[in-house]
Amino acid sequence: MRIELVRRPNRSRAMAVLSPLVAIALTVIAGFVIFTAVGVDPFRALYIYFIEPLTAMWSVEALIVKAVPIVIIAVGLSLCFYSNTWNIGAEGQLVAGAVAGSALPILFPDIQGPYVMPLMLILGIAGGMAYGAIPAFLKTRFGANEILTSLMLVYVAQLMVDWLARGPWRNPAGHNFPDSRPLDGDQILPVVFGDSVRLNAVFAIVIAVIAWFVLRRTITGFQITVLGQAPRAGAFAGFSHKKMVVLAFLISGGLAGLAGICEVAGPTGMLRTSVSPGYGFTAIIVAFLGRLNPIGIIFAGLLLALSYMGGEGVQIELGMSDQITRVFQGMLLFFVLACDTFIFYRVRIARTPAAGAARTEGA
């Protein structure tokens, strides 16, 4: 007897809906086993991880603050992945946007006025787009694998911001700490809700709605869908795959750059050696967990932001490693991809010929 996967004649709509829910359930079960194995009360740990961050208003605000950059980046990546273009380097494009956008207030620290923030946002978007254009050019001109090139550029960007924060852009009055001078006044995004939710939360919702509209109601969205799901049909229809690769990288890079400058002009308020705790990589999980649907990505982004909050909670209250967040995120991505397999395949238990023959001889 053997277990085999058999391709379904049609895509399973039920599994497409249930797959993220099953993946979340399996992640919780795996977390239960891990906490038990390390000698921690699993019920208390899971409560701290998944429930406690939702019990106080300040932690809900912190949850939204962490979810916003993830959602903005994931929406851009969803357009990429939908068009069958694999941009894995959003983390680097986020850093590039943060550097480009923060150049204005760091190089001209006294600049103030209503035009400052729009300029910073435009520079941040342009920085992310320019950085995303590099793997797009290498892909369309030389056929280089965009997964490798975009991923390797992440480390270049991280080393670049580390050098800037420790070197030429270091705050001269910062007692040798590797940070830029703090931004202030019109260089900071305004708070729109509570004590810490800033204007970029509005950006995230607007961007998700626009992306949904583009995918569902425009010819560009139709081209993205056709080239992603049926490349040969797209080629026969005259759609250019190379143009789509460039467009997808520019959009996703620009949105990652926007998320980067919003981090510098928001929660951190300065350029540091590390701009994000890995939002660019987390956004990949969010894009798939949200089924590449911009509206679904909003909810998936909140869930992954909860993993950051929960990870910090178990570190503080239970003394666990700071890597526990990445463990949960990795398990979630693994289970999402594993469950997605059953959208196109089903399990069949088949008898092996040898087993069948042995039973026949015995009879």
CSV table of C-alpha atoms in Angstrom, one decimal:
chain,number,residue,atom,x,y,z
A,1,MET,CA,0.0,0.0,0.0
A,2,ARG,CA,1.3,3.4,-0.8
A,3,ILE,CA,0.0,7.0,-0.4
A,4,GLU,CA,0.1,9.1,-3.6
A,5,LEU,CA,-1.0,12.5,-4.7
A,6,VAL,CA,-3.4,12.6,-7.6
A,7,ARG,CA,-4.1,15.8,-9.6
A,8,ARG,CA,-7.6,17.0,-9.3
A,9,PRO,CA,-9.5,17.6,-12.6
A,10,ASN,CA,-10.4,21.1,-11.3
A,11,ARG,CA,-9.1,23.4,-8.7
A,12,SER,CA,-10.7,22.8,-5.3
A,13,ARG,CA,-12.5,25.9,-4.2
A,14,ALA,CA,-13.1,24.5,-0.7
A,15,MET,CA,-9.4,23.9,-0.1
A,16,ALA,CA,-8.5,27.3,-1.4
A,17,VAL,CA,-10.7,28.8,1.4
A,18,LEU,CA,-9.8,26.2,4.1
A,19,SER,CA,-6.0,26.0,3.4
A,20,PRO,CA,-5.0,29.2,5.4
A,21,LEU,CA,-7.3,28.1,8.3
A,22,VAL,CA,-5.9,24.6,8.4
A,23,ALA,CA,-2.4,26.0,8.2
A,24,ILE,CA,-3.0,28.3,11.2
A,25,ALA,CA,-4.5,25.4,13.2
A,26,LEU,CA,-1.5,23.2,12.4
A,27,THR,CA,0.8,26.0,13.4
A,28,VAL,CA,-0.9,26.3,16.8
A,29,ILE,CA,-0.7,22.6,17.3
A,30,ALA,CA,3.0,22.6,16.4
A,31,GLY,CA,3.5,25.5,18.8
A,32,PHE,CA,1.8,23.5,21.5
A,33,VAL,CA,4.3,20.6,20.9
A,34,ILE,CA,7.3,22.9,20.9
A,35,PHE,CA,6.3,24.7,24.1
A,36,THR,CA,5.7,21.3,25.8
A,37,ALA,CA,9.1,20.0,24.6
A,38,VAL,CA,11.0,22.9,26.1
A,39,GLY,CA,9.3,22.6,29.4
A,40,VAL,CA,6.9,25.6,29.2
A,41,ASP,CA,3.2,25.5,30.1
A,42,PRO,CA,1.8,25.3,26.5
A,43,PHE,CA,-1.6,26.8,27.4
A,44,ARG,CA,0.0,29.8,29.1
A,45,ALA,CA,2.5,30.3,26.3
A,46,LEU,CA,-0.2,30.1,23.6
A,47,TYR,CA,-2.3,32.6,25.6
A,48,ILE,CA,0.6,35.0,25.8
A,49,TYR,CA,1.4,34.5,22.2
A,50,PHE,CA,-2.0,34.8,20.5
A,51,ILE,CA,-4.5,36.2,23.0
A,52,GLU,CA,-2.8,38.6,25.4
A,53,PRO,CA,-1.7,41.1,22.7
A,54,LEU,CA,-5.5,41.7,22.0
A,55,THR,CA,-6.5,42.4,25.6
A,56,ALA,CA,-5.3,46.0,25.9
A,57,MET,CA,-5.8,49.1,23.7
A,58,TRP,CA,-2.1,50.0,23.7
A,59,SER,CA,-1.1,46.5,22.4
A,60,VAL,CA,-3.8,46.6,19.8
A,61,GLU,CA,-2.3,49.9,18.6
A,62,ALA,CA,1.1,48.4,18.6
A,63,LEU,CA,-0.3,45.5,16.6
A,64,ILE,CA,-1.6,47.8,13.9
A,65,VAL,CA,1.7,49.7,13.8
A,66,LYS,CA,3.5,46.5,13.1
A,67,ALA,CA,0.9,45.3,10.6
A,68,VAL,CA,0.9,48.4,8.4
A,69,PRO,CA,4.4,48.0,6.8
A,70,ILE,CA,3.8,44.3,6.3
A,71,VAL,CA,0.5,44.9,4.5
A,72,ILE,CA,1.9,47.7,2.3
A,73,ILE,CA,4.8,45.4,1.2
A,74,ALA,CA,2.6,42.3,0.8
A,75,VAL,CA,0.1,44.1,-1.5
A,76,GLY,CA,3.0,44.9,-3.8
A,77,LEU,CA,4.3,41.4,-3.7
A,78,SER,CA,0.9,39.9,-4.4
A,79,LEU,CA,0.9,41.7,-7.8
A,80,CYS,CA,4.4,40.3,-8.4
A,81,PHE,CA,3.5,36.8,-7.5
A,82,TYR,CA,0.2,37.0,-9.4
A,83,SER,CA,2.1,37.8,-12.5
A,84,ASN,CA,4.5,34.9,-11.9
A,85,THR,CA,7.4,37.2,-11.0
A,86,TRP,CA,9.3,36.3,-7.9
A,87,ASN,CA,10.5,39.3,-6.0
A,88,ILE,CA,12.1,37.9,-2.8
A,89,GLY,CA,14.1,41.1,-2.1
A,90,ALA,CA,11.4,43.4,-0.7
A,91,GLU,CA,13.4,43.7,2.5
A,92,GLY,CA,16.2,45.4,0.5
A,93,GLN,CA,13.8,47.6,-1.4
A,94,LEU,CA,12.4,48.7,2.0
A,95,VAL,CA,15.8,49.7,3.2
A,96,ALA,CA,16.6,51.5,-0.1
A,97,GLY,CA,13.3,53.5,0.3
A,98,ALA,CA,14.2,54.3,3.9
A,99,VAL,CA,17.6,55.6,2.9
A,100,ALA,CA,16.4,57.6,-0.1
A,101,GLY,CA,13.5,59.2,1.8
A,102,SER,CA,15.5,60.0,4.9
A,103,ALA,CA,18.3,61.7,2.9
A,104,LEU,CA,16.3,65.0,2.8
A,105,PRO,CA,15.9,65.5,6.6
A,106,ILE,CA,19.3,64.1,7.4
A,107,LEU,CA,21.2,66.2,4.9
A,108,PHE,CA,19.1,69.3,5.6
A,109,PRO,CA,18.1,69.0,9.3
A,110,ASP,CA,16.5,72.4,9.5
A,111,ILE,CA,14.1,71.9,6.6
A,112,GLN,CA,10.5,72.2,7.7
A,113,GLY,CA,7.1,72.9,6.0
A,114,PRO,CA,4.1,71.1,4.6
A,115,TYR,CA,6.0,70.0,1.5
A,116,VAL,CA,8.7,68.1,3.5
A,117,MET,CA,6.7,64.9,4.2
A,118,PRO,CA,5.4,64.5,0.6
A,119,LEU,CA,8.9,64.9,-0.7
A,120,MET,CA,10.2,62.3,1.7
A,121,LEU,CA,7.5,59.9,0.7
A,122,ILE,CA,8.2,60.4,-3.0
A,123,LEU,CA,11.9,59.9,-2.5
A,124,GLY,CA,11.2,56.8,-0.5
A,125,ILE,CA,9.0,55.3,-3.3
A,126,ALA,CA,11.5,56.3,-5.9
A,127,GLY,CA,14.3,54.7,-3.9
A,128,GLY,CA,12.4,51.4,-3.6
A,129,MET,CA,11.5,51.5,-7.3
A,130,ALA,CA,15.1,52.1,-8.4
A,131,TYR,CA,16.3,49.2,-6.2
A,132,GLY,CA,13.6,46.9,-7.5
A,133,ALA,CA,14.5,47.9,-11.1
A,134,ILE,CA,17.9,46.2,-10.8
A,135,PRO,CA,16.7,42.6,-10.6
A,136,ALA,CA,14.0,43.5,-13.2
A,137,PHE,CA,16.7,44.7,-15.6
A,138,LEU,CA,18.9,41.7,-15.0
A,139,LYS,CA,15.9,39.4,-15.6
A,140,THR,CA,14.7,41.0,-18.8
A,141,ARG,CA,18.1,41.8,-20.3
A,142,PHE,CA,20.2,38.8,-19.3
A,143,GLY,CA,17.7,36.2,-18.1
A,144,ALA,CA,19.1,36.2,-14.5
A,145,ASN,CA,17.0,34.5,-11.9
A,146,GLU,CA,15.1,37.2,-10.1
A,147,ILE,CA,14.8,35.1,-6.9
A,148,LEU,CA,18.6,35.1,-6.5
A,149,THR,CA,19.3,38.6,-7.6
A,150,SER,CA,16.6,40.3,-5.6
A,151,LEU,CA,17.5,38.2,-2.5
A,152,MET,CA,21.3,39.0,-2.8
A,153,LEU,CA,20.5,42.7,-3.1
A,154,VAL,CA,18.9,42.6,0.4
A,155,TYR,CA,22.3,42.1,2.0
A,156,VAL,CA,23.8,44.9,-0.1
A,157,ALA,CA,21.1,47.3,1.1
A,158,GLN,CA,21.5,46.2,4.7
A,159,LEU,CA,25.3,46.8,4.6
A,160,MET,CA,24.7,50.1,2.9
A,161,VAL,CA,22.4,51.4,5.7
A,162,ASP,CA,24.7,50.0,8.4
A,163,TRP,CA,27.6,52.0,6.9
A,164,LEU,CA,25.5,55.2,6.6
A,165,ALA,CA,24.2,55.0,10.1
A,166,ARG,CA,27.7,54.3,11.6
A,167,GLY,CA,29.5,56.7,9.2
A,168,PRO,CA,28.6,59.8,7.3
A,169,TRP,CA,25.0,60.1,8.6
A,170,ARG,CA,25.7,59.3,12.2
A,171,ASN,CA,24.3,61.9,14.6
A,172,PRO,CA,27.3,64.1,15.7
A,173,ALA,CA,25.5,64.7,19.0
A,174,GLY,CA,24.5,61.1,19.5
A,175,HIS,CA,27.4,60.0,21.8
A,176,ASN,CA,28.7,57.6,19.1
A,177,PHE,CA,25.5,55.6,18.9
A,178,PRO,CA,25.0,54.3,15.3
A,179,ASP,CA,21.9,56.3,14.6
A,180,SER,CA,21.2,59.4,12.5
A,181,ARG,CA,19.9,62.6,14.0
A,182,PRO,CA,16.2,62.2,15.2
A,183,LEU,CA,13.6,63.6,12.8
A,184,ASP,CA,11.1,66.1,14.2
A,185,GLY,CA,8.3,68.5,13.3
A,186,ASP,CA,7.1,68.1,9.7
A,187,GLN,CA,9.6,65.3,9.2
A,188,ILE,CA,7.4,62.9,11.2
A,189,LEU,CA,4.2,61.2,10.0
A,190,PRO,CA,1.2,62.5,12.0
A,191,VAL,CA,-0.7,60.3,14.4
A,192,VAL,CA,-4.3,59.6,13.2
A,193,PHE,CA,-5.6,57.1,15.8
A,194,GLY,CA,-4.8,56.7,19.5
A,195,ASP,CA,-1.2,57.4,20.6
A,196,SER,CA,0.8,55.6,18.0
A,197,VAL,CA,-1.2,54.7,14.8
A,198,ARG,CA,0.1,57.0,12.1
A,199,LEU,CA,-0.9,58.1,8.6
A,200,ASN,CA,0.7,55.1,7.0
A,201,ALA,CA,-2.2,53.0,8.3
A,202,VAL,CA,-4.5,55.0,6.0
A,203,PHE,CA,-2.0,54.4,3.2
A,204,ALA,CA,-2.2,50.6,3.7
A,205,ILE,CA,-6.0,50.5,3.4
A,206,VAL,CA,-6.1,52.8,0.4
A,207,ILE,CA,-3.3,50.9,-1.4
A,208,ALA,CA,-5.1,47.5,-0.7
A,209,VAL,CA,-8.3,48.8,-2.1
A,210,ILE,CA,-6.6,50.3,-5.2
A,211,ALA,CA,-4.7,47.1,-5.8
A,212,TRP,CA,-7.9,45.1,-5.5
A,213,PHE,CA,-9.6,47.4,-8.0
A,214,VAL,CA,-6.7,47.2,-10.4
A,215,LEU,CA,-6.6,43.4,-10.3
A,216,ARG,CA,-10.4,43.0,-10.7
A,217,ARG,CA,-11.5,45.9,-12.9
A,218,THR,CA,-8.7,47.0,-15.2
A,219,ILE,CA,-7.0,45.7,-18.3
A,220,THR,CA,-3.7,45.8,-16.4
A,221,GLY,CA,-5.1,43.5,-13.8
A,222,PHE,CA,-6.3,41.2,-16.5
A,223,GLN,CA,-2.8,41.1,-18.1
A,224,ILE,CA,-1.3,40.3,-14.7
A,225,THR,CA,-3.7,37.5,-14.2
A,226,VAL,CA,-3.3,36.0,-17.7
A,227,LEU,CA,0.5,36.2,-17.7
A,228,GLY,CA,0.6,34.7,-14.2
A,229,GLN,CA,-1.8,31.8,-14.7
A,230,ALA,CA,-1.5,31.1,-18.5
A,231,PRO,CA,1.7,32.6,-19.9
A,232,ARG,CA,1.3,31.1,-23.3
A,233,ALA,CA,-2.2,32.5,-23.6
A,234,GLY,CA,-0.9,35.9,-22.6
A,235,ALA,CA,1.8,35.6,-25.3
A,236,PHE,CA,-0.8,34.7,-27.9
A,237,ALA,CA,-2.8,37.7,-26.8
A,238,GLY,CA,0.2,40.0,-27.3
A,239,PHE,CA,0.9,40.7,-23.7
A,240,SER,CA,4.6,41.4,-23.0
A,241,HIS,CA,6.1,39.3,-20.2
A,242,LYS,CA,9.2,41.5,-20.0
A,243,LYS,CA,7.1,44.6,-19.5
A,244,MET,CA,5.1,42.9,-16.8
A,245,VAL,CA,8.3,41.8,-15.0
A,246,VAL,CA,9.5,45.5,-15.0
A,247,LEU,CA,6.0,46.8,-13.9
A,248,ALA,CA,5.7,44.2,-11.1
A,249,PHE,CA,9.1,45.0,-9.7
A,250,LEU,CA,8.6,48.8,-9.9
A,251,ILE,CA,5.2,48.6,-8.1
A,252,SER,CA,6.4,46.2,-5.4
A,253,GLY,CA,9.7,48.0,-5.0
A,254,GLY,CA,7.9,51.4,-4.7
A,255,LEU,CA,5.5,50.1,-2.1
A,256,ALA,CA,8.4,48.5,-0.1
A,257,GLY,CA,10.2,51.8,-0.3
A,258,LEU,CA,7.1,53.6,0.9
A,259,ALA,CA,6.9,51.2,3.9
A,260,GLY,CA,10.6,51.9,4.6
A,261,ILE,CA,10.4,55.7,4.7
A,262,CYS,CA,7.2,55.4,6.8
A,263,GLU,CA,9.1,53.4,9.4
A,264,VAL,CA,11.9,56.0,9.5
A,265,ALA,CA,9.4,58.9,9.7
A,266,GLY,CA,7.1,57.0,12.1
A,267,PRO,CA,7.9,54.4,14.8
A,268,THR,CA,11.7,54.8,14.8
A,269,GLY,CA,11.9,58.5,14.0
A,270,MET,CA,15.5,58.1,12.8
A,271,LEU,CA,17.6,56.0,10.5
A,272,ARG,CA,19.2,53.1,12.3
A,273,THR,CA,21.5,50.3,11.3
A,274,SER,CA,18.5,48.1,11.0
A,275,VAL,CA,15.3,49.5,9.5
A,276,SER,CA,13.0,46.6,10.1
A,277,PRO,CA,12.9,43.3,11.9
A,278,GLY,CA,12.3,41.4,8.6
A,279,TYR,CA,9.0,42.9,7.4
A,280,GLY,CA,10.1,42.3,3.8
A,281,PHE,CA,10.4,38.6,4.3
A,282,THR,CA,7.3,38.4,6.5
A,283,ALA,CA,5.3,40.0,3.8
A,284,ILE,CA,6.0,37.0,1.6
A,285,ILE,CA,4.1,34.8,4.1
A,286,VAL,CA,1.4,37.4,4.4
A,287,ALA,CA,0.9,37.5,0.6
A,288,PHE,CA,0.4,33.8,0.4
A,289,LEU,CA,-1.7,33.6,3.6
A,290,GLY,CA,-4.0,36.3,2.1
A,291,ARG,CA,-4.4,34.2,-1.1
A,292,LEU,CA,-2.7,37.1,-3.1
A,293,ASN,CA,-5.9,39.0,-2.5
A,294,PRO,CA,-5.2,42.6,-1.4
A,295,ILE,CA,-8.2,42.6,1.0
A,296,GLY,CA,-7.3,39.3,2.4
A,297,ILE,CA,-3.7,40.5,2.9
A,298,ILE,CA,-5.0,43.1,5.4
A,299,PHE,CA,-6.2,40.4,7.7
A,300,ALA,CA,-3.2,38.2,7.1
A,301,GLY,CA,-0.9,41.1,8.0
A,302,LEU,CA,-2.7,41.6,11.3
A,303,LEU,CA,-2.2,37.9,12.1
A,304,LEU,CA,1.6,38.0,11.3
A,305,ALA,CA,1.9,41.3,13.3
A,306,LEU,CA,0.3,39.3,16.2
A,307,SER,CA,3.2,36.8,15.8
A,308,TYR,CA,5.7,39.7,16.4
A,309,MET,CA,3.7,40.9,19.5
A,310,GLY,CA,3.3,37.3,20.8
A,311,GLY,CA,7.0,36.6,20.3
A,312,GLU,CA,8.0,39.7,22.3
A,313,GLY,CA,5.5,38.6,25.0
A,314,VAL,CA,6.9,35.1,25.5
A,315,GLN,CA,10.4,36.5,25.5
A,316,ILE,CA,9.5,38.9,28.4
A,317,GLU,CA,7.2,36.7,30.4
A,318,LEU,CA,8.7,33.2,29.8
A,319,GLY,CA,12.3,34.1,29.0
A,320,MET,CA,12.2,32.3,25.6
A,321,SER,CA,14.6,33.1,22.7
A,322,ASP,CA,13.9,36.0,20.4
A,323,GLN,CA,14.0,33.4,17.5
A,324,ILE,CA,10.6,32.0,18.6
A,325,THR,CA,8.9,34.6,16.3
A,326,ARG,CA,10.8,33.3,13.3
A,327,VAL,CA,10.0,29.7,14.2
A,328,PHE,CA,6.3,30.4,14.2
A,329,GLN,CA,6.4,32.4,11.0
A,330,GLY,CA,8.5,29.6,9.3
A,331,MET,CA,6.1,27.0,10.5
A,332,LEU,CA,3.1,29.0,9.2
A,333,LEU,CA,4.7,29.5,5.8
A,334,PHE,CA,5.5,25.7,5.6
A,335,PHE,CA,2.0,24.7,6.5
A,336,VAL,CA,0.4,27.2,4.1
A,337,LEU,CA,2.5,25.9,1.2
A,338,ALA,CA,1.8,22.3,2.2
A,339,CYS,CA,-1.9,22.8,2.5
A,340,ASP,CA,-2.0,24.7,-0.8
A,341,THR,CA,-0.8,21.5,-2.5
A,342,PHE,CA,-4.3,20.0,-1.8
A,343,ILE,CA,-5.9,22.7,-3.8
A,344,PHE,CA,-4.7,21.0,-7.0
A,345,TYR,CA,-4.1,17.5,-5.6
A,346,ARG,CA,-5.9,14.9,-3.5
A,347,VAL,CA,-4.6,12.0,-1.5
A,348,ARG,CA,-5.2,8.5,-2.7
A,349,ILE,CA,-4.2,5.3,-1.0
A,350,ALA,CA,-3.2,2.7,-3.5
A,351,ARG,CA,-2.3,-1.0,-3.2
A,352,THR,CA,1.2,-1.8,-4.5
A,353,PRO,CA,1.3,-4.7,-7.1
A,354,ALA,CA,3.6,-6.7,-4.9
A,355,ALA,CA,1.2,-6.6,-2.0
A,356,GLY,CA,-1.7,-7.5,-4.2
A,357,ALA,CA,0.3,-10.4,-5.7
A,358,ALA,CA,1.3,-11.7,-2.3
A,359,ARG,CA,-2.3,-11.8,-1.2
A,360,THR,CA,-3.3,-13.7,-4.3
A,361,GLU,CA,-0.6,-16.3,-3.8
A,362,GLY,CA,-1.6,-16.8,-0.2
A,363,ALA,CA,-5.2,-17.3,-1.2
